[in-house]
Coordinates of C-alpha atoms and ligand atoms in Angstrom, one line a residue:
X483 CA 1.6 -19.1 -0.3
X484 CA 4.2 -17.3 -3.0
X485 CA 7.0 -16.3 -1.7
X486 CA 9.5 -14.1 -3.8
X487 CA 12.9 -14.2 -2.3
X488 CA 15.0 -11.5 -3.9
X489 CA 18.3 -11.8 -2.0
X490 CA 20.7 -9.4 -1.5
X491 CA 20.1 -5.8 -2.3
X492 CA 22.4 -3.0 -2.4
X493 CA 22.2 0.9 -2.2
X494 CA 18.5 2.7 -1.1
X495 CA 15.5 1.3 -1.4
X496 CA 12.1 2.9 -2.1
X497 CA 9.1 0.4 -0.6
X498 CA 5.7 2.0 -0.8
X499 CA 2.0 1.1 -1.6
X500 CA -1.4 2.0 -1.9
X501 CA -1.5 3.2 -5.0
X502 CA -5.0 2.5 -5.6
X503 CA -5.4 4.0 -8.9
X504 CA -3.4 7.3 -8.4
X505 CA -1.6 7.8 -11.5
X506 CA -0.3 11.0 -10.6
X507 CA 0.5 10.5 -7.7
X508 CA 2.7 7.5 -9.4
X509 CA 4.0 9.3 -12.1
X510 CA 5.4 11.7 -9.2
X511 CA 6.8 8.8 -6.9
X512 CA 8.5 7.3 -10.0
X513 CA 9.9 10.7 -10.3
X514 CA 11.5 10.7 -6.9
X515 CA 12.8 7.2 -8.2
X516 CA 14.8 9.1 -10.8
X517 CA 15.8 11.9 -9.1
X518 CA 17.8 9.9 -6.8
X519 CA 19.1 7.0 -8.8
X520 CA 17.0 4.5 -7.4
X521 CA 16.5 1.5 -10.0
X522 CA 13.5 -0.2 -10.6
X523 CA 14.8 -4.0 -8.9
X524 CA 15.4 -1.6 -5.8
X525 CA 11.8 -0.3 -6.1
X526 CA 8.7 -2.4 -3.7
X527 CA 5.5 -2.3 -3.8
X528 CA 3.3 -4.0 -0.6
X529 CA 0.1 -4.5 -3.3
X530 CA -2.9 -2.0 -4.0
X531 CA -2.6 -1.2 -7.3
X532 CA -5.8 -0.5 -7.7
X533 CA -8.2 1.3 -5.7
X534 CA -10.1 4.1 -5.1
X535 CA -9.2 6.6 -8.0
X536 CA -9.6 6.9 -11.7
X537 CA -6.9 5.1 -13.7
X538 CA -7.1 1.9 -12.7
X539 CA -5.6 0.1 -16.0
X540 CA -2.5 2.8 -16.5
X541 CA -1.3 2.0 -13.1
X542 CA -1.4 -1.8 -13.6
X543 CA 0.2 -0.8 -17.1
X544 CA 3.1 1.0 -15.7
X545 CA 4.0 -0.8 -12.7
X546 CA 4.0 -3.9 -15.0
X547 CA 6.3 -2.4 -17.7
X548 CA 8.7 -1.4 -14.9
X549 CA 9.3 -4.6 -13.6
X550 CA 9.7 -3.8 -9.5
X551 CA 8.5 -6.8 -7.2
X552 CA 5.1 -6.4 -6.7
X553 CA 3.0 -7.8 -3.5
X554 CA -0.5 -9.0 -3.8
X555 CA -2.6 -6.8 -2.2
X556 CA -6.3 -7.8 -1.3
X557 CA -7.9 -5.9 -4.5
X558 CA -4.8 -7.8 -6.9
X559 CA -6.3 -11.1 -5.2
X560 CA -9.6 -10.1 -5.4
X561 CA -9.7 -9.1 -9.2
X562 CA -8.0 -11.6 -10.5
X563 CA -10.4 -14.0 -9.3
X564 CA -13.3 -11.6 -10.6
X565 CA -14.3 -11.3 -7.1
X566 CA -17.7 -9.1 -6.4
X567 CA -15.5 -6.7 -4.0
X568 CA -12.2 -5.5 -2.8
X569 CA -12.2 -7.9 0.0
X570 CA -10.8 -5.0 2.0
X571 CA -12.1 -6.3 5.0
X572 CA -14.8 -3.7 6.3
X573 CA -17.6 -4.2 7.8
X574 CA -21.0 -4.8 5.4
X575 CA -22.6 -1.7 5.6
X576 CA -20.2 0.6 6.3
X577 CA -19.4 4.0 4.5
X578 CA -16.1 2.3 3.2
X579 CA -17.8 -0.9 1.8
X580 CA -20.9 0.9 0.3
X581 CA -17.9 3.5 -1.1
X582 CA -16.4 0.6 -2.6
X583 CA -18.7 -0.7 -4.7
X584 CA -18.3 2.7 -6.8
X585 CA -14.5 2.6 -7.5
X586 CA -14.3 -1.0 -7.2
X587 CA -16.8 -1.3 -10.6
X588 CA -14.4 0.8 -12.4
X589 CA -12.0 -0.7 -11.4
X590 CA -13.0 -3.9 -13.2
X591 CA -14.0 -2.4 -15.9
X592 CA -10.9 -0.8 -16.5
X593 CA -8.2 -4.2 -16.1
X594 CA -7.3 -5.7 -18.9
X595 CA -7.4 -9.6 -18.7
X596 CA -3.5 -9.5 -19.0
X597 CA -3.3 -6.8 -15.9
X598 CA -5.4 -9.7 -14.1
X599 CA -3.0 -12.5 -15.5
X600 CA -0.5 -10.3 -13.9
X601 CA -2.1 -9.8 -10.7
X602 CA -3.1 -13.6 -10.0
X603 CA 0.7 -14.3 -10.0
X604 CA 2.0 -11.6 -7.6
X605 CA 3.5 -13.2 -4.5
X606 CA 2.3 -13.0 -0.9
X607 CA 5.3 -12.1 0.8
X608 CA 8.5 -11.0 -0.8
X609 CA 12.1 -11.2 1.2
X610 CA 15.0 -9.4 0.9
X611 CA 18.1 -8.9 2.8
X612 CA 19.8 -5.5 3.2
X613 CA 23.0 -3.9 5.1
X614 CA 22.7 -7.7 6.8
X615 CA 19.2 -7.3 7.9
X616 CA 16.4 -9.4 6.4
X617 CA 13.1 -8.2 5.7
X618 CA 10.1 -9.4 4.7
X619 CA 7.1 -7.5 3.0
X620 CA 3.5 -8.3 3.5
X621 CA 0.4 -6.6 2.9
X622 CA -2.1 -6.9 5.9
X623 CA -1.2 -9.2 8.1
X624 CA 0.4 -12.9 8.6
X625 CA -2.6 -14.6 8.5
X626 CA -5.1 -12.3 6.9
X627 CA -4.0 -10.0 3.8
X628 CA -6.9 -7.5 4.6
X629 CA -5.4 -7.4 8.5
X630 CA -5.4 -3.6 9.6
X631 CA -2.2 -2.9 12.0
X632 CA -3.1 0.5 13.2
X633 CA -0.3 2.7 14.7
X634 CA -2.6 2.4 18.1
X635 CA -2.4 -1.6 17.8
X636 CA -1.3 -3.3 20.6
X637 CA 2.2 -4.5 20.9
X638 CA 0.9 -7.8 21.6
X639 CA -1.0 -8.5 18.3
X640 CA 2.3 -6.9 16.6
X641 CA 4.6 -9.9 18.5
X642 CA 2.1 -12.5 17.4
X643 CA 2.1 -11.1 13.7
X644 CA 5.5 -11.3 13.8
X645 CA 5.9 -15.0 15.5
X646 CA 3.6 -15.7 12.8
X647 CA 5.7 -14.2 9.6
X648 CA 8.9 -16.1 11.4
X649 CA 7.1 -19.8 11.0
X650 CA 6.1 -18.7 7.9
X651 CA 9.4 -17.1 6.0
X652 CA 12.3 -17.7 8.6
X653 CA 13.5 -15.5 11.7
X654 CA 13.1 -11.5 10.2
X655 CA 14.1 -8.3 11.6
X656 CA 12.0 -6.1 9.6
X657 CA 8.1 -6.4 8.6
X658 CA 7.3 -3.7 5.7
X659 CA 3.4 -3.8 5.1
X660 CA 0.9 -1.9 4.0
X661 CA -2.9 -2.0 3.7
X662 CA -3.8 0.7 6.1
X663 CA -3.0 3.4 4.2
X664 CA -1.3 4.9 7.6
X665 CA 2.1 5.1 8.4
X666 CA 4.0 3.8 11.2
X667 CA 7.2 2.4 12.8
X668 CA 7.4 0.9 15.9
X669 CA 10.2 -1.6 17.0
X670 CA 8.5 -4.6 19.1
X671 CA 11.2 -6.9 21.0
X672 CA 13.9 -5.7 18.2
X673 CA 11.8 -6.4 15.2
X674 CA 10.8 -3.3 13.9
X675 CA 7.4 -2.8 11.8
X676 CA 6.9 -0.2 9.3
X677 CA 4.0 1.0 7.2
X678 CA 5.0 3.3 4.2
X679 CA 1.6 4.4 4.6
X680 CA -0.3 5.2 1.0
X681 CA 1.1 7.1 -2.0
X682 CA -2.4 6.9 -3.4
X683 CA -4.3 8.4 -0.7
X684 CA -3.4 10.5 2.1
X685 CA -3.3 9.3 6.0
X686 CA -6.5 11.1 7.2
X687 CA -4.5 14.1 8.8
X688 CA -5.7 17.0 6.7
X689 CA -2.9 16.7 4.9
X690 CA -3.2 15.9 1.3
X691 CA 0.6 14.5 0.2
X692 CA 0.9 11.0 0.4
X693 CA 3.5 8.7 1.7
X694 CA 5.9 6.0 0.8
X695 CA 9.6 5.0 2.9
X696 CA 12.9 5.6 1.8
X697 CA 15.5 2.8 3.4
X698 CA 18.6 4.1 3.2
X699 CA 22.2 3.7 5.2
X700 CA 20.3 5.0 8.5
X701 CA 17.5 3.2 7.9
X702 CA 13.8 3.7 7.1
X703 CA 12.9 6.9 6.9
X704 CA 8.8 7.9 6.1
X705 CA 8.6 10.7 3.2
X706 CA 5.8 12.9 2.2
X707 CA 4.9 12.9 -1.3
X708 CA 4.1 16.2 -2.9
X709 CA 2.2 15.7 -6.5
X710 CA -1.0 17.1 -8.4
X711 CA -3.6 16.2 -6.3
X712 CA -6.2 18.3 -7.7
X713 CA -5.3 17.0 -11.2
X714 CA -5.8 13.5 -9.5
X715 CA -9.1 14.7 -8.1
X716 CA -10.3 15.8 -11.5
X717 CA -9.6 12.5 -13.5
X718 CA -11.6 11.1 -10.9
X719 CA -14.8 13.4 -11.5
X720 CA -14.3 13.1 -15.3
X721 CA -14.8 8.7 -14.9
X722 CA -17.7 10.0 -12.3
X723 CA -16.1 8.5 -9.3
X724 CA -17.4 11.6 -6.9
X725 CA -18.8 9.5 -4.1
X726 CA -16.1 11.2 -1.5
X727 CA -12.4 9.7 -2.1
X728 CA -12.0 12.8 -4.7
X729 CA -12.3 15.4 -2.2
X730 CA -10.0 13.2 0.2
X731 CA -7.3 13.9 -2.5
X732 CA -7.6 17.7 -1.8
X733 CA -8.9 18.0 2.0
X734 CA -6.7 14.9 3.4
X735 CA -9.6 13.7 5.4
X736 CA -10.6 10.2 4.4
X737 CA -14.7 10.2 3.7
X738 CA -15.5 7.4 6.4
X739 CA -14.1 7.4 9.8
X740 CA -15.8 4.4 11.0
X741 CA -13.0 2.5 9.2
X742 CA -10.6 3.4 11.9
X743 CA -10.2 2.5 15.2
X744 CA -11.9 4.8 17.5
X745 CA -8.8 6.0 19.4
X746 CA -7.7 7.2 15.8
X747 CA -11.3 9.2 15.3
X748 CA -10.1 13.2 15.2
Ligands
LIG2167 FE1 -5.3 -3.4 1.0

């Protein structure tokens, strides 16, 4: 396991994730970045890169020349071992994993050997102490990068995650992850656990801005992402990826529900 242990860091934080290919919806969250001072070494990304939308390689480009710590998410691991699929963890047959053999082709076709270089020496969990509080970022799960923690998972299989990430990086008081594109915060026996959600994608709430989380002097905070979604949608008709994600950019309802839990089916 790589472990990136970044130390001490001072003034707000931006963690997010779940890019998958969005490069609007990057070019607006590095705008937020500027707006409000944040540097690039106080910048985190939990892994997904790539995904589901159209500029696959520009993503990877710019997130590499701006030199934040970057996670490995399961489609980094998964590319850079020229893997058949985004080892996202759905089940075989489901509209997600037949969905995913549409972007995920493009996806490969578009990464450069270096971008894979890149993304076969991200870490697995990166650590980071701030106002005295030490956090750890992962992508899934302890155990299983392409883990879903669903805001409706029990608090039970949150403790063991956590017991987990302690014999793994040290005693923690905040777990930042990602994967499920949906955000949450929930504090289990004072350890709190937040999802950013996706900037990439939105949460399945009819919504189309994205998310990413803002830790500042009160703590972490969950912001909505306002950016050209329809331009986003468009780049993904022109590179033919209109098998549903591109409408999910406009209507905020993800094209598969059997992907989530049942208790989160609307
Ligand atoms: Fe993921």
């Amino acid at each position: 396991m790589k472990i990136q242990d970044l130390g001490e860091i001072h003034g707000d934080m931006l963690l997010f994730g779940g890019v998958y290919s969005n490069l609007h919806a990057l070019d607006a969250f590095l705008d937020v970045a500027n707006m409000n001072n944040i540097a690039p070494q106080n910048i985190i990304c939990s892994g997904d890169v790539v995904a589901y939308c159209a500029d696959a390689r520009a993503c990877c480009d710019k997130m590499r020349s701006l030199k934040s710590p970057v996670l490995a998410g399961n489609c980094e691991i998964q590319l850079a071992a020229n893997a058949l699929d985004c080892g996202c963890g759905y089940d075989e047959g489901s509209e997600c994993s037949l969905l995913s053999r549409g972007w995920y082709a493009h996806a490969t076709d578009q990464v450069s050997t270096e971008n894979k270089s890149w993304m076969g020496g991200l870490p697995d969990r990166i650590l980071f102490i701030h106002n005295t509080k030490k956090y750890v970022v992962i992508h899934g799960g302890a155990l299983d990068v392409s883990r879903f923690i669903w805001p409706v998972t029990s608090d039970d299989v949150i403790i063991r995650e956590i017991e987990l990430l302690a014999e793994q990086v040290g005693p923690i008081d905040h777990v930042i992850a990602g994967h499920s594109g949906i955000p949450m915060q929930r504090i289990v026996k004072g350890v709190q656990w937040t999802n950013s959600g996706a900037i990439g994608m939105p949460s399945h709430n009819g919504k189309p801005q994205t998310h990413y989380a803002l830790l500042g002097k009160n703590g972490i905070e969950i912001k909505e992402l306002e950016y050209n979604f329809t331009a986003a949608s468009i780049a993904m008709e022109q590179v033919g990826l209109v098998q549903g994600y591109h409408e999910t950019l406009k209507t905020g309802y993800w094209p598969s529900e059997d992907t989530l839990p049942s208790e989160m089916h609307l």
